[in-house]
Coordinates of C-alpha atoms in Angstrom, one line a residue:
Chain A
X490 CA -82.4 -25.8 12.2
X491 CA -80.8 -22.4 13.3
X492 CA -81.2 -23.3 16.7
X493 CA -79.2 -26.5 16.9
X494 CA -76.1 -24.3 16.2
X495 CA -76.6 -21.9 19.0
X496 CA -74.8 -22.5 22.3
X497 CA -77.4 -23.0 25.2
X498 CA -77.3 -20.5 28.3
X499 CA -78.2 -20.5 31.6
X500 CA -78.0 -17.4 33.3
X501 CA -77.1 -18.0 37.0
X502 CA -77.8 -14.6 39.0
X503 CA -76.0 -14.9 42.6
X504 CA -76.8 -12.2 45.5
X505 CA -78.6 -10.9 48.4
X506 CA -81.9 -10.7 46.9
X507 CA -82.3 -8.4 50.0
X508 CA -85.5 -7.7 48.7
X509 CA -85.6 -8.6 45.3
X510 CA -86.6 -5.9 43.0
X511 CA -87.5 -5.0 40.0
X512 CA -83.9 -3.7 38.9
X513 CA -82.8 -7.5 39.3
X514 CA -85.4 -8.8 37.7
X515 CA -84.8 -6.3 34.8
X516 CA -81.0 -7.5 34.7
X517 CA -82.4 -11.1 33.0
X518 CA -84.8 -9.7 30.7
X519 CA -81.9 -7.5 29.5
X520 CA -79.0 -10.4 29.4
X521 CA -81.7 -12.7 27.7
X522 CA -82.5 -10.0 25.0
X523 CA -78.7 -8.9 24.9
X524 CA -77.1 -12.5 24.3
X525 CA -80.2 -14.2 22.1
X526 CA -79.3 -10.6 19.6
X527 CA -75.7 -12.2 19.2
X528 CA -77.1 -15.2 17.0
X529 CA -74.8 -17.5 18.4
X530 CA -76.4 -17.6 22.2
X531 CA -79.8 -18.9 23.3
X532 CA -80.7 -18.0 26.5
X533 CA -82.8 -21.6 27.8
X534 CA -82.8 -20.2 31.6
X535 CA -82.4 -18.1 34.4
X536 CA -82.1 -19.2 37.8
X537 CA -81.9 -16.5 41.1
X538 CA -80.0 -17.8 43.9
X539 CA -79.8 -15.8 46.9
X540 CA -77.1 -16.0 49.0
X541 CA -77.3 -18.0 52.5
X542 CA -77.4 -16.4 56.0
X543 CA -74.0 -17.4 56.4
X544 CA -72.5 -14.5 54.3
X545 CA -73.4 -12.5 57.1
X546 CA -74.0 -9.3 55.6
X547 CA -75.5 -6.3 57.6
X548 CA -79.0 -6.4 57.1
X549 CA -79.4 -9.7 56.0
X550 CA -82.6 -11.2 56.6
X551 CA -83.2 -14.8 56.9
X552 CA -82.9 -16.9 54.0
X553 CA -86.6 -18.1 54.0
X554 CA -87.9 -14.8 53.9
X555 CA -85.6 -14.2 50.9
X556 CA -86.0 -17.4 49.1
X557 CA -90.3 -16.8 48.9
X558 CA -89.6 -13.5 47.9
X559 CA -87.9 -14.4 45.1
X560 CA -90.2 -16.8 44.2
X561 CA -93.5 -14.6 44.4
X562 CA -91.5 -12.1 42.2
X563 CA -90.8 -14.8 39.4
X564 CA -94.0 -16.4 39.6
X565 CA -95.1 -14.6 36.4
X566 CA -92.1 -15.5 34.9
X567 CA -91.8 -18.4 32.0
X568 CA -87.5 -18.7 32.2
X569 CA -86.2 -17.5 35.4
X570 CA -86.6 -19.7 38.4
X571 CA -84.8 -19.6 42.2
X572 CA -82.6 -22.6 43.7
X573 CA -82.3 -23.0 47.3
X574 CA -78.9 -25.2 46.6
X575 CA -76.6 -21.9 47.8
X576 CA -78.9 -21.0 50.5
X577 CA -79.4 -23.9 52.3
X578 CA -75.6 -24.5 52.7
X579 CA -74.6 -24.3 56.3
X580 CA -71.2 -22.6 55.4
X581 CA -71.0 -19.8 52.5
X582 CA -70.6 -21.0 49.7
X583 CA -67.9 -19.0 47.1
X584 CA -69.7 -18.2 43.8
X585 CA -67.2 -20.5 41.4
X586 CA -68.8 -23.3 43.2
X587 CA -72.4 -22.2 43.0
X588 CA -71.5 -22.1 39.3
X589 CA -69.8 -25.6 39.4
X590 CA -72.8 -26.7 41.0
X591 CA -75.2 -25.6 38.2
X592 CA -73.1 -26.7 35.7
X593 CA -72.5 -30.2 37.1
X594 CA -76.3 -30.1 37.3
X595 CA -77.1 -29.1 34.3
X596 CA -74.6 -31.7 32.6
X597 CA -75.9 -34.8 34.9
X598 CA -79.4 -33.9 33.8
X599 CA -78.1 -33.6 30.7
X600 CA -76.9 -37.4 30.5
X601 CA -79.4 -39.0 32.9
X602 CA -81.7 -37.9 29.8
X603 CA -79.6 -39.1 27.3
X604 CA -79.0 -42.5 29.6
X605 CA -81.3 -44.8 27.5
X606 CA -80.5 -43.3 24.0
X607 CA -78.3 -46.6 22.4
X608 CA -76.5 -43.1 20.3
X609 CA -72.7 -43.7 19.7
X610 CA -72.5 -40.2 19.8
X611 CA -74.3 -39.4 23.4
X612 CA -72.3 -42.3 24.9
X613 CA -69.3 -40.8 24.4
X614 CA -70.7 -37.3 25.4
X615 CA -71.2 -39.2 28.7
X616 CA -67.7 -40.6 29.2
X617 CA -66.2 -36.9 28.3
X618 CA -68.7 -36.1 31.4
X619 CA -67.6 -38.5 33.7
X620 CA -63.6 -37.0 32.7
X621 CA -65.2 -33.7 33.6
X622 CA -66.5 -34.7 36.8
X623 CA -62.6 -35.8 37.9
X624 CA -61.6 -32.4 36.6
X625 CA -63.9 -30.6 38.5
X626 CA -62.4 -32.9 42.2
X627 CA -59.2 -32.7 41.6
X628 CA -59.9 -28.1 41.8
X629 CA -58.3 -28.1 38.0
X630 CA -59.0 -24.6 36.7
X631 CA -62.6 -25.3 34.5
X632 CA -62.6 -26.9 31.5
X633 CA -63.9 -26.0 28.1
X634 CA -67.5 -27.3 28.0
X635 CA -68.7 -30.3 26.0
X636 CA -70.5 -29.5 23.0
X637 CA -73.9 -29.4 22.6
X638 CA -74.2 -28.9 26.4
X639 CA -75.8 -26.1 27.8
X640 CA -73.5 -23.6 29.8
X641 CA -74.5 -21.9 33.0
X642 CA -72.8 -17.9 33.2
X643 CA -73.0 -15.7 36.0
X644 CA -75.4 -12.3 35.4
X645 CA -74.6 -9.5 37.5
X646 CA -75.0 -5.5 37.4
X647 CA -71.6 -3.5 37.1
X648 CA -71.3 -3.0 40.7
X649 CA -70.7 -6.8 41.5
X650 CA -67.3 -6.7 38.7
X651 CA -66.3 -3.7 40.2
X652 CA -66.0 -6.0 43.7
X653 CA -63.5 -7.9 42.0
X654 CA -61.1 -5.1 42.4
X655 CA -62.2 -5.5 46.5
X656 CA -58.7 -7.0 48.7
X657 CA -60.0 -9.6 50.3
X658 CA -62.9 -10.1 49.0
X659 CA -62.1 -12.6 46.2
X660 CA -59.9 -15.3 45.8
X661 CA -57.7 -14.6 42.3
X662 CA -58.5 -18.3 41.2
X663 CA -61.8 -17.7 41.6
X664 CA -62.0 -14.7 39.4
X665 CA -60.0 -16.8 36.9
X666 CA -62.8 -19.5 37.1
X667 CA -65.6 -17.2 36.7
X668 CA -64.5 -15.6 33.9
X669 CA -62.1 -18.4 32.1
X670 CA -64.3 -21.3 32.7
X671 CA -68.0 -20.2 33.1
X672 CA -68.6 -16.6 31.5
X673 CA -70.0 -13.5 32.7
X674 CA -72.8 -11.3 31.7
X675 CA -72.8 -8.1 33.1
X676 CA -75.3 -5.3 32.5
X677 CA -73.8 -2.0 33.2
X678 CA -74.8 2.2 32.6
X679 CA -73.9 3.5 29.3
X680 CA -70.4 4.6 29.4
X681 CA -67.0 3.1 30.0
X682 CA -66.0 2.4 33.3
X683 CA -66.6 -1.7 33.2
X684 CA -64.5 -1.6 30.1
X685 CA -62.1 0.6 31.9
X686 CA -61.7 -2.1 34.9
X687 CA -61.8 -5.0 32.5
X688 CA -58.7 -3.0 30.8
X689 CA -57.1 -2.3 34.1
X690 CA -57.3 -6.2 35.0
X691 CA -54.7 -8.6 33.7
X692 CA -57.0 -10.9 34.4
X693 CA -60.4 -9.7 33.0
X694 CA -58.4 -8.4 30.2
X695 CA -57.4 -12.3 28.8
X696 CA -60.5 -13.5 29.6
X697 CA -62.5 -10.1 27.9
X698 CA -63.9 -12.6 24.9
X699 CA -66.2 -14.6 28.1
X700 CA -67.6 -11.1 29.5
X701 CA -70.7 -9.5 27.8
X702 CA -71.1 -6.0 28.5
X703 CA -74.7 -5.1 28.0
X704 CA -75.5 -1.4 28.0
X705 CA -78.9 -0.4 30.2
X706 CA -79.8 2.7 28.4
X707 CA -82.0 3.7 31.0
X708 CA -80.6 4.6 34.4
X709 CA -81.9 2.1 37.0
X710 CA -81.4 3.4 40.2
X711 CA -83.5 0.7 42.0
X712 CA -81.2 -1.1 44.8
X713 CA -82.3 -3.2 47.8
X714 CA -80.5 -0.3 50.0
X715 CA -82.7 2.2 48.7
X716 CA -85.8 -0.1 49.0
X717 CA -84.8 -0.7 52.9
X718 CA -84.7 2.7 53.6
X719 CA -87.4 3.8 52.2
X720 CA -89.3 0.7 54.6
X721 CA -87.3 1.9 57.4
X722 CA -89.0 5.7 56.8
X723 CA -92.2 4.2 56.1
X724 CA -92.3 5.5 52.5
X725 CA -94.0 3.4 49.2
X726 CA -91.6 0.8 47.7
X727 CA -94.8 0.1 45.1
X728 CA -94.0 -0.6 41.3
X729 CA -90.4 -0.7 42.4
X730 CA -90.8 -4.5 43.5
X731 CA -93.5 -7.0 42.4
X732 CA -96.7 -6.1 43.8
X733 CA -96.6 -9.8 45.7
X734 CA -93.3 -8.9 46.9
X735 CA -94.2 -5.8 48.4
X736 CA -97.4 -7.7 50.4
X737 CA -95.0 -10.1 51.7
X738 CA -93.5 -7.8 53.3
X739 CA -95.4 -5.6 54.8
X740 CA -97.3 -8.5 56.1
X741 CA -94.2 -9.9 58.0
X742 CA -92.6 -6.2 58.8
X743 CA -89.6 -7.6 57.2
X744 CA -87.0 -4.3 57.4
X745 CA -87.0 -2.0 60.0
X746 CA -84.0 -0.6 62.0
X747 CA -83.7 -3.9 64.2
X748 CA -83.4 -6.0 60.8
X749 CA -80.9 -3.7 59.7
X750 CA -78.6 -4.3 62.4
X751 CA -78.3 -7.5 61.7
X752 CA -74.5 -8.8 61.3
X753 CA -73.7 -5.6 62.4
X754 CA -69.8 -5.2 62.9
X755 CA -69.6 -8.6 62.0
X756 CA -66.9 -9.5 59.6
X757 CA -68.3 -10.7 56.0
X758 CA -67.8 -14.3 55.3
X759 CA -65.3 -14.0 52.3
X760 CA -63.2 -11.2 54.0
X761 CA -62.9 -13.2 57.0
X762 CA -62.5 -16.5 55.1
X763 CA -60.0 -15.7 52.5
X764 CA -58.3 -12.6 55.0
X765 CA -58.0 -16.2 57.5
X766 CA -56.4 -18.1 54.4
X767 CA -54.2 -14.9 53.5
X768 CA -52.7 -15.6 56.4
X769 CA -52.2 -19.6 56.8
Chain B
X900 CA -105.2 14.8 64.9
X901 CA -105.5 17.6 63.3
X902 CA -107.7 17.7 60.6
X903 CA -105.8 17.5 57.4
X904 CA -106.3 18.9 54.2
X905 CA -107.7 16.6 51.5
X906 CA -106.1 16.4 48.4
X907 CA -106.6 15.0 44.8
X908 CA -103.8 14.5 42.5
X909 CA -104.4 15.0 38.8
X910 CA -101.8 13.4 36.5
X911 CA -102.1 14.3 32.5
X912 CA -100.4 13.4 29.8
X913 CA -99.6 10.6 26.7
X914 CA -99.6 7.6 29.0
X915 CA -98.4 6.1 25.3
X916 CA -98.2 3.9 27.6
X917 CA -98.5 4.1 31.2
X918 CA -95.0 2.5 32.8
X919 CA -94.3 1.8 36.2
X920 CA -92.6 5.8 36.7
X921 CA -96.0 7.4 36.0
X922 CA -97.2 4.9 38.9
X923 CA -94.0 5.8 40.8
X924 CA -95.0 10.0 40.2
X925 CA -98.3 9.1 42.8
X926 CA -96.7 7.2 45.2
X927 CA -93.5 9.5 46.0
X928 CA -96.3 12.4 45.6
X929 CA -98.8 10.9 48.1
X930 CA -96.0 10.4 50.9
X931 CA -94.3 14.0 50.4
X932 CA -97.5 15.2 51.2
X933 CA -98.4 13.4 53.9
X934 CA -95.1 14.2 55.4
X935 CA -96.2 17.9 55.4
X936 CA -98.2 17.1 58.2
X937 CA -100.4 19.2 56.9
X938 CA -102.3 17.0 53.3
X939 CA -104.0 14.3 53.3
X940 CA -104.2 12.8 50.0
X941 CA -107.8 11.3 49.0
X942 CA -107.7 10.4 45.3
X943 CA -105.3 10.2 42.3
X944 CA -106.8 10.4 38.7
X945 CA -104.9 9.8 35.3
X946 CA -106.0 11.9 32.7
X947 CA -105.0 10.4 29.3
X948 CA -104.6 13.1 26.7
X949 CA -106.9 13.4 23.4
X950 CA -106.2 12.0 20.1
X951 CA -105.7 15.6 18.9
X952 CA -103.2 16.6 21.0
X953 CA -101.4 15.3 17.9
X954 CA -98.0 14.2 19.2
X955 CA -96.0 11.8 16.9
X956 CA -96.4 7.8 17.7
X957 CA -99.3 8.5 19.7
X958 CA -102.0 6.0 20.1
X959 CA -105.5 6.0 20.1
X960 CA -107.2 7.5 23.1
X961 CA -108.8 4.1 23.5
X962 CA -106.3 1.6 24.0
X963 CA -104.1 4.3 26.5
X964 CA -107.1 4.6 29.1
X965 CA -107.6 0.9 28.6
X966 CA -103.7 0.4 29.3
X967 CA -104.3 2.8 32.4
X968 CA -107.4 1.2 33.6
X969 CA -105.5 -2.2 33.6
X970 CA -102.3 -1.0 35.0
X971 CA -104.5 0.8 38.1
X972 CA -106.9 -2.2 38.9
X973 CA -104.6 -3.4 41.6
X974 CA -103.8 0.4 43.0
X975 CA -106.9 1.6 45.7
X976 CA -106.6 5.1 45.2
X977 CA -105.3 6.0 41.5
X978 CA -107.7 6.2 38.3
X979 CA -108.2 7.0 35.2
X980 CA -110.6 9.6 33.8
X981 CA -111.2 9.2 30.1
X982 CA -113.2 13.0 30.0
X983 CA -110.2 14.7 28.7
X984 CA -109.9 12.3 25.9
X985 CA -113.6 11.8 25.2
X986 CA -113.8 15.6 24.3
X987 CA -114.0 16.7 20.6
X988 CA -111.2 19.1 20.9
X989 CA -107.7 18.9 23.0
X990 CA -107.8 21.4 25.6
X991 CA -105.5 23.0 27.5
X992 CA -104.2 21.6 31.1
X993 CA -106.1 24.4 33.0
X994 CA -109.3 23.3 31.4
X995 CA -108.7 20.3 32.6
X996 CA -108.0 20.9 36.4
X997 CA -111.5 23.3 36.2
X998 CA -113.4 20.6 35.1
X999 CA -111.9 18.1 37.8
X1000 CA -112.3 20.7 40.3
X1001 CA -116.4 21.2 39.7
X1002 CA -116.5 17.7 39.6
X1003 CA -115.1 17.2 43.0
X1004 CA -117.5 20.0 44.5
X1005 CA -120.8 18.4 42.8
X1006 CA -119.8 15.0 44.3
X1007 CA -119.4 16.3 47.8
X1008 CA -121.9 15.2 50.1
X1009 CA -124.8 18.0 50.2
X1010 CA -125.8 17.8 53.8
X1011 CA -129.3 19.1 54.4
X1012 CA -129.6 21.4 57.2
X1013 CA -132.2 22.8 59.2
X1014 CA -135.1 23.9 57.2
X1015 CA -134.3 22.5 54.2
X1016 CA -131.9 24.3 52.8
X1017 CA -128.6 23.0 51.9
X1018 CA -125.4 23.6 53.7
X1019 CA -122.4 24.0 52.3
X1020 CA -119.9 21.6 53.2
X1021 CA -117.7 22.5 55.8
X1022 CA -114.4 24.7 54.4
X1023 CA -112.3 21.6 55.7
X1024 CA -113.8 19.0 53.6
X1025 CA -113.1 20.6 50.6
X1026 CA -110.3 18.6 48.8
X1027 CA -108.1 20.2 46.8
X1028 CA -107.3 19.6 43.5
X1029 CA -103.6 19.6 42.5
X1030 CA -101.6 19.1 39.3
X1031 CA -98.9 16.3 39.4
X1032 CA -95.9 16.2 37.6
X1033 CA -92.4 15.2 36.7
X1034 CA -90.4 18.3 37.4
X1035 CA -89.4 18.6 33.9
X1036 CA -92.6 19.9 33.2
X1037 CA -91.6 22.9 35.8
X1038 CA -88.7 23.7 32.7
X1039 CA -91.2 23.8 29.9
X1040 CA -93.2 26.5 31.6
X1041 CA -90.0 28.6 30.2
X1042 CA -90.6 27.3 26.7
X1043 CA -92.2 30.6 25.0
X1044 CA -95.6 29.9 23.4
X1045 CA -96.2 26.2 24.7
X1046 CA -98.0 28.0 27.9
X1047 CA -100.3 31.0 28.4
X1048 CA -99.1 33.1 31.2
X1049 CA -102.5 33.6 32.5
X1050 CA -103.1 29.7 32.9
X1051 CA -99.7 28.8 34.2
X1052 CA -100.9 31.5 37.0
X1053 CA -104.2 30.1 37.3
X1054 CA -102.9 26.7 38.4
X1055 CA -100.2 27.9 41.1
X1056 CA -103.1 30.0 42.4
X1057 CA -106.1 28.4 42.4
X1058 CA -104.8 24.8 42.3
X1059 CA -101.3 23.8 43.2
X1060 CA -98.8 21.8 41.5
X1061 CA -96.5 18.7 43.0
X1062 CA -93.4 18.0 41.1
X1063 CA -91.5 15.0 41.4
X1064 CA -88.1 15.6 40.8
X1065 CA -84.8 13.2 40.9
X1066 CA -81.8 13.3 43.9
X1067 CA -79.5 15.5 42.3
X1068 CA -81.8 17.9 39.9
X1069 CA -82.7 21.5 40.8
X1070 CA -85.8 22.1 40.0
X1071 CA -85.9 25.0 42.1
X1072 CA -84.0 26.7 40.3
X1073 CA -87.0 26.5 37.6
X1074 CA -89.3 28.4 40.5
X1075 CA -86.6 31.2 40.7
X1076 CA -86.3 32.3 37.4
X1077 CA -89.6 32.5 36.7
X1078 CA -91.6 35.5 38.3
X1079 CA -95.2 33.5 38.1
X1080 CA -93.8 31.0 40.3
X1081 CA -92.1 32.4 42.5
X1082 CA -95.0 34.2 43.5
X1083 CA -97.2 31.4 44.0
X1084 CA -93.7 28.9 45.1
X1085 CA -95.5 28.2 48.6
X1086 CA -98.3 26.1 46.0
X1087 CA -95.5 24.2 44.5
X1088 CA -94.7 21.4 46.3
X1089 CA -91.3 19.6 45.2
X1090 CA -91.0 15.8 46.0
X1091 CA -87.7 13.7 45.4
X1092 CA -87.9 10.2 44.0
X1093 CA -85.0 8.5 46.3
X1094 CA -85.1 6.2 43.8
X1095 CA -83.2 7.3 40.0
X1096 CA -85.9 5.7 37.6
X1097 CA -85.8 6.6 33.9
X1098 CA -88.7 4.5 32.2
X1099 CA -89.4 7.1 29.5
X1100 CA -92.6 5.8 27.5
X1101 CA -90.1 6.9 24.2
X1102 CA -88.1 4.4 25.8
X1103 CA -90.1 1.8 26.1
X1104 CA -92.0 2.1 22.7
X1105 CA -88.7 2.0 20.8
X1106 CA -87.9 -1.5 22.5
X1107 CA -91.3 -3.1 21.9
X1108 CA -90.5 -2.0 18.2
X1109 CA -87.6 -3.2 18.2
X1110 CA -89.1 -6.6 19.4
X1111 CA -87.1 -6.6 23.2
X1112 CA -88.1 -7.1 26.7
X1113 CA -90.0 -4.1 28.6
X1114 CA -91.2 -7.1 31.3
X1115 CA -90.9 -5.3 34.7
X1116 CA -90.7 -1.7 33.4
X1117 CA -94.5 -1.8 33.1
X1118 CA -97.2 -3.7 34.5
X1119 CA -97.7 -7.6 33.2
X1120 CA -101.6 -6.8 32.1
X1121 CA -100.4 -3.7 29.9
X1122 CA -97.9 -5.7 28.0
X1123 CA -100.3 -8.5 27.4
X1124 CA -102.6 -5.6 26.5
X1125 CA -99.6 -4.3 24.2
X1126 CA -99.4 -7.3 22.3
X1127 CA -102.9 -8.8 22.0
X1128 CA -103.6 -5.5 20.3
X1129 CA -100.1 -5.0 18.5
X1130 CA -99.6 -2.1 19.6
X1131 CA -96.1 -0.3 19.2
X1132 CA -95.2 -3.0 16.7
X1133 CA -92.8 -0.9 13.8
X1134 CA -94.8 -1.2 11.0

């Protein structure tokens, strides 16, 4: 079968989600479409996992509210799905290890499934896993995925690689790991400015066979900014988010100028931690 | 409060098929209004355009009210009208606002006064009746021999026309050059999407034919209406 040869993917989307709207949800349905059209992907998955209060972004509601909007906007949705994992963390949590997480997930599902199967083959499989697993502790730079085994790549918009070329923001090895070890999807506005950065990155540039550039031909303007605003001025945010998305919040007045201020002047959790690190 | 002015909004057009922008049109329409101070918007109908309009790819009248009507069952002031394309004939724009309009007046509540004879409604609770559209309809009114002068002037006078236009575009500029309305620009209202949102119809039919995704760019019940009719399929 076809199929068999195709490398499984999950899509892991990681962000604010601050509402969710429809632009994010648009960004999977595009990535799915984009990577099953390569004949050597199969998209199995998508999971949404919206960042914890910790990251302390202005405006940033509490992860509750986020989390159930979230799911009300996937519920009509057979693939993509939200985990809590990164949002329940006490501390922020760096995206590499929201991806590790997945993956490690993934792969233990993986074998607990395969657990009973007498297979030569899957026992071994297994064993590679439990190498993996020492890999992964001893913060060795990711290694290539087992065959066969499905692998979990980060889906953002061309905004998030853009961040990469942020000081402080990201920590080098990370970027390394995202794009060396796991993959990344990013969907981006016709033309060439995320080649352009991939080109202008020594980094991006040797890892450019793990990132998929998918073109949106038609311009999305739709940003959780814009959908705050236009709360804040009392102005209709309908068929921009899901309709259930839209209830929710009007019936807990979730944005308004108090929500925004939120965090305000306080420093972002990756600037602060890896500025703090910078300096150790 | 004051008493506002009440205010329809007509939409026509393909709807080949309706997408969430044509939904987005009545929305950012409805609150420029209400802004004003000075409208308050009652109603919004979606007037479908007939089979014999003749526009390449478009589909039968039937299925693109039905598509409407499903994408506008969750909305509590926007519907759709199938008159325009029930009639035998396609019929220009104007024709269409005139027939909404008498409709509006006969459906007004005909108060009987004193001695038995009717009262005309009072002047204030007459809705108006205004034409809705993207702003890039505004640039075809330039396009020589796709408009007659005379209704082009009959629906900045006697109706009013709310364009929606994108952050960015000049649509004014549109008003400027042309003589007709510029005369009539206080009955053109402009409205800004804040919100850049290209869902062209063109676009969307070309990816259903091409077999991808259009989940979130139109509503759930018109894509499963999309495909339990295979509609937009390529062959």
């Amino acid at each position: 079968m076809e199929n068999s040869e195709k490398t499984e993917v999950v899509l892991l989307a990681c962000g604010s989600f601050n509402p969710i709207t429809n632009m994010h949800l648009r960004l999977f349905e595009l990535a799915k479409d984009y990577m099953n059209g390569t004949g050597k992907y199969r998209v199995i998955k998508g999971i949404i996992s919206p960042v914890g209060d910790a990251y302390k972004k202005k405006g940033l509601i509490p992860a509750h509210h986020r989390v159930i909007m979230a799911e009300l906007a996937t519920k009509n949705s057979k693939w993509v799905e939200v985990d809590t994992w990164e949002s329940l963390q006490n501390e922020w949590v760096e995206t590499a290890k929201v991806l590790r997480h997945h993956q490690e997930k993934l792969e233990a599902s993986n074998s607990d499934n395969q657990q009973d199967s007498p297979s030569l083959e899957r026992s071994g499989r297994k064993r590679k896993w439990t190498e993996q697993r020492e890999d992964f502790s001893q913060k060795k730079p990711p290694q290539p995925k087992m065959k066969g085994m499905p692998e979990v790549k980060l889906l953002c918009g061309a905004d998030f690689l853009e961040s990469f070329g942020i000081p402080n923001l990201w920590k080098s090895e990370d970027i390394a790991q995202i794009v060396g070890g796991y993959g990344l999807i990013c969907i981006t506005r016709a033309g060439n400015d995320a080649q352009k950065f991939i080109y202008e990155s020594d980094v991006l540039w040797k890892h450019r066979s793990n990132i998929h550039l998918v073109n949106e031909w038609i311009t999305n303007d739709i940003s959780s900014t814009k959908i705050r605003r236009a709360l804040r001025r009392g102005q209709s945010i309908r068929y921009l988010v899901p309709d259930l998305v839209q209830e929710y919040i009007e019936k807990h007045n979730l944005y308004s100028s108090e929500s925004e201020d939120r965090n305000a002047g306080v420093i972002l959790a990756p600037l602060e931690r890896n500025t703090a690190e910078a300096k150790s | 409060m004051k008493s506002r002015i009440p205010v329809v909004l007509l939409a026509c057009g393909s709807f080949n098929p309706i997408t969430n922008m044509h939904l987005r049109l009545f929305e950012v329409a409805r609150d420029h209004l209400h802004q004003t101070g000075v409208y308050q918007v009652i109603a919004g109908i979606i007037s479908p355009v007939n089979d014999k309009y003749g526009k390449k790819d478009l589909t039968a009248a039937q299925h693109r009210v039905a598509m409407a009507r499903l994408a506008l069952q969750t909305s509590d002031w926007i519907r759709v009208d199938p008159w325009e394309s029930e009639q035998a004939q396609w019929m220009e724009t104007v024709k269409v606002l005139r027939h909404h309009h008498s409709e509006l007046l006969r459906s007004l509540p005909q108060t009987e006064g004193p001695g038995d004879k009717p009262v005309s409604p009072a002047p204030a609770a007459v809705p108006e009746l205004k034409l809705l559209c993207g702003a890039d309809v505004l640039k075809t009114f330039q396009i020589p021999g796709l408009w007659r002068d005379a209704h082009v002037q009959e629906i900045v006078e006697k109706f009013g026309l709310v364009c929606v236009g994108r952050a960015g575009h000049d649509p004014e500029e549109y008003i400027l050059k042309s003589p007709i309305l510029r005369k009539y620009q206080h009955n053109i209202h402009l409205a800004r999407e804040p919100v850049q949102n290209d869902i062209s119809a063109t676009y969307v039919r070309r990816a259903l034919g091409q077999g991808q995704s259009v989940k979130y760019l139109l509503p759930d019940s018109v894509i499963t209406y999309i495909k339990d009719h295979k509609l937009y399929t390529n062959d």
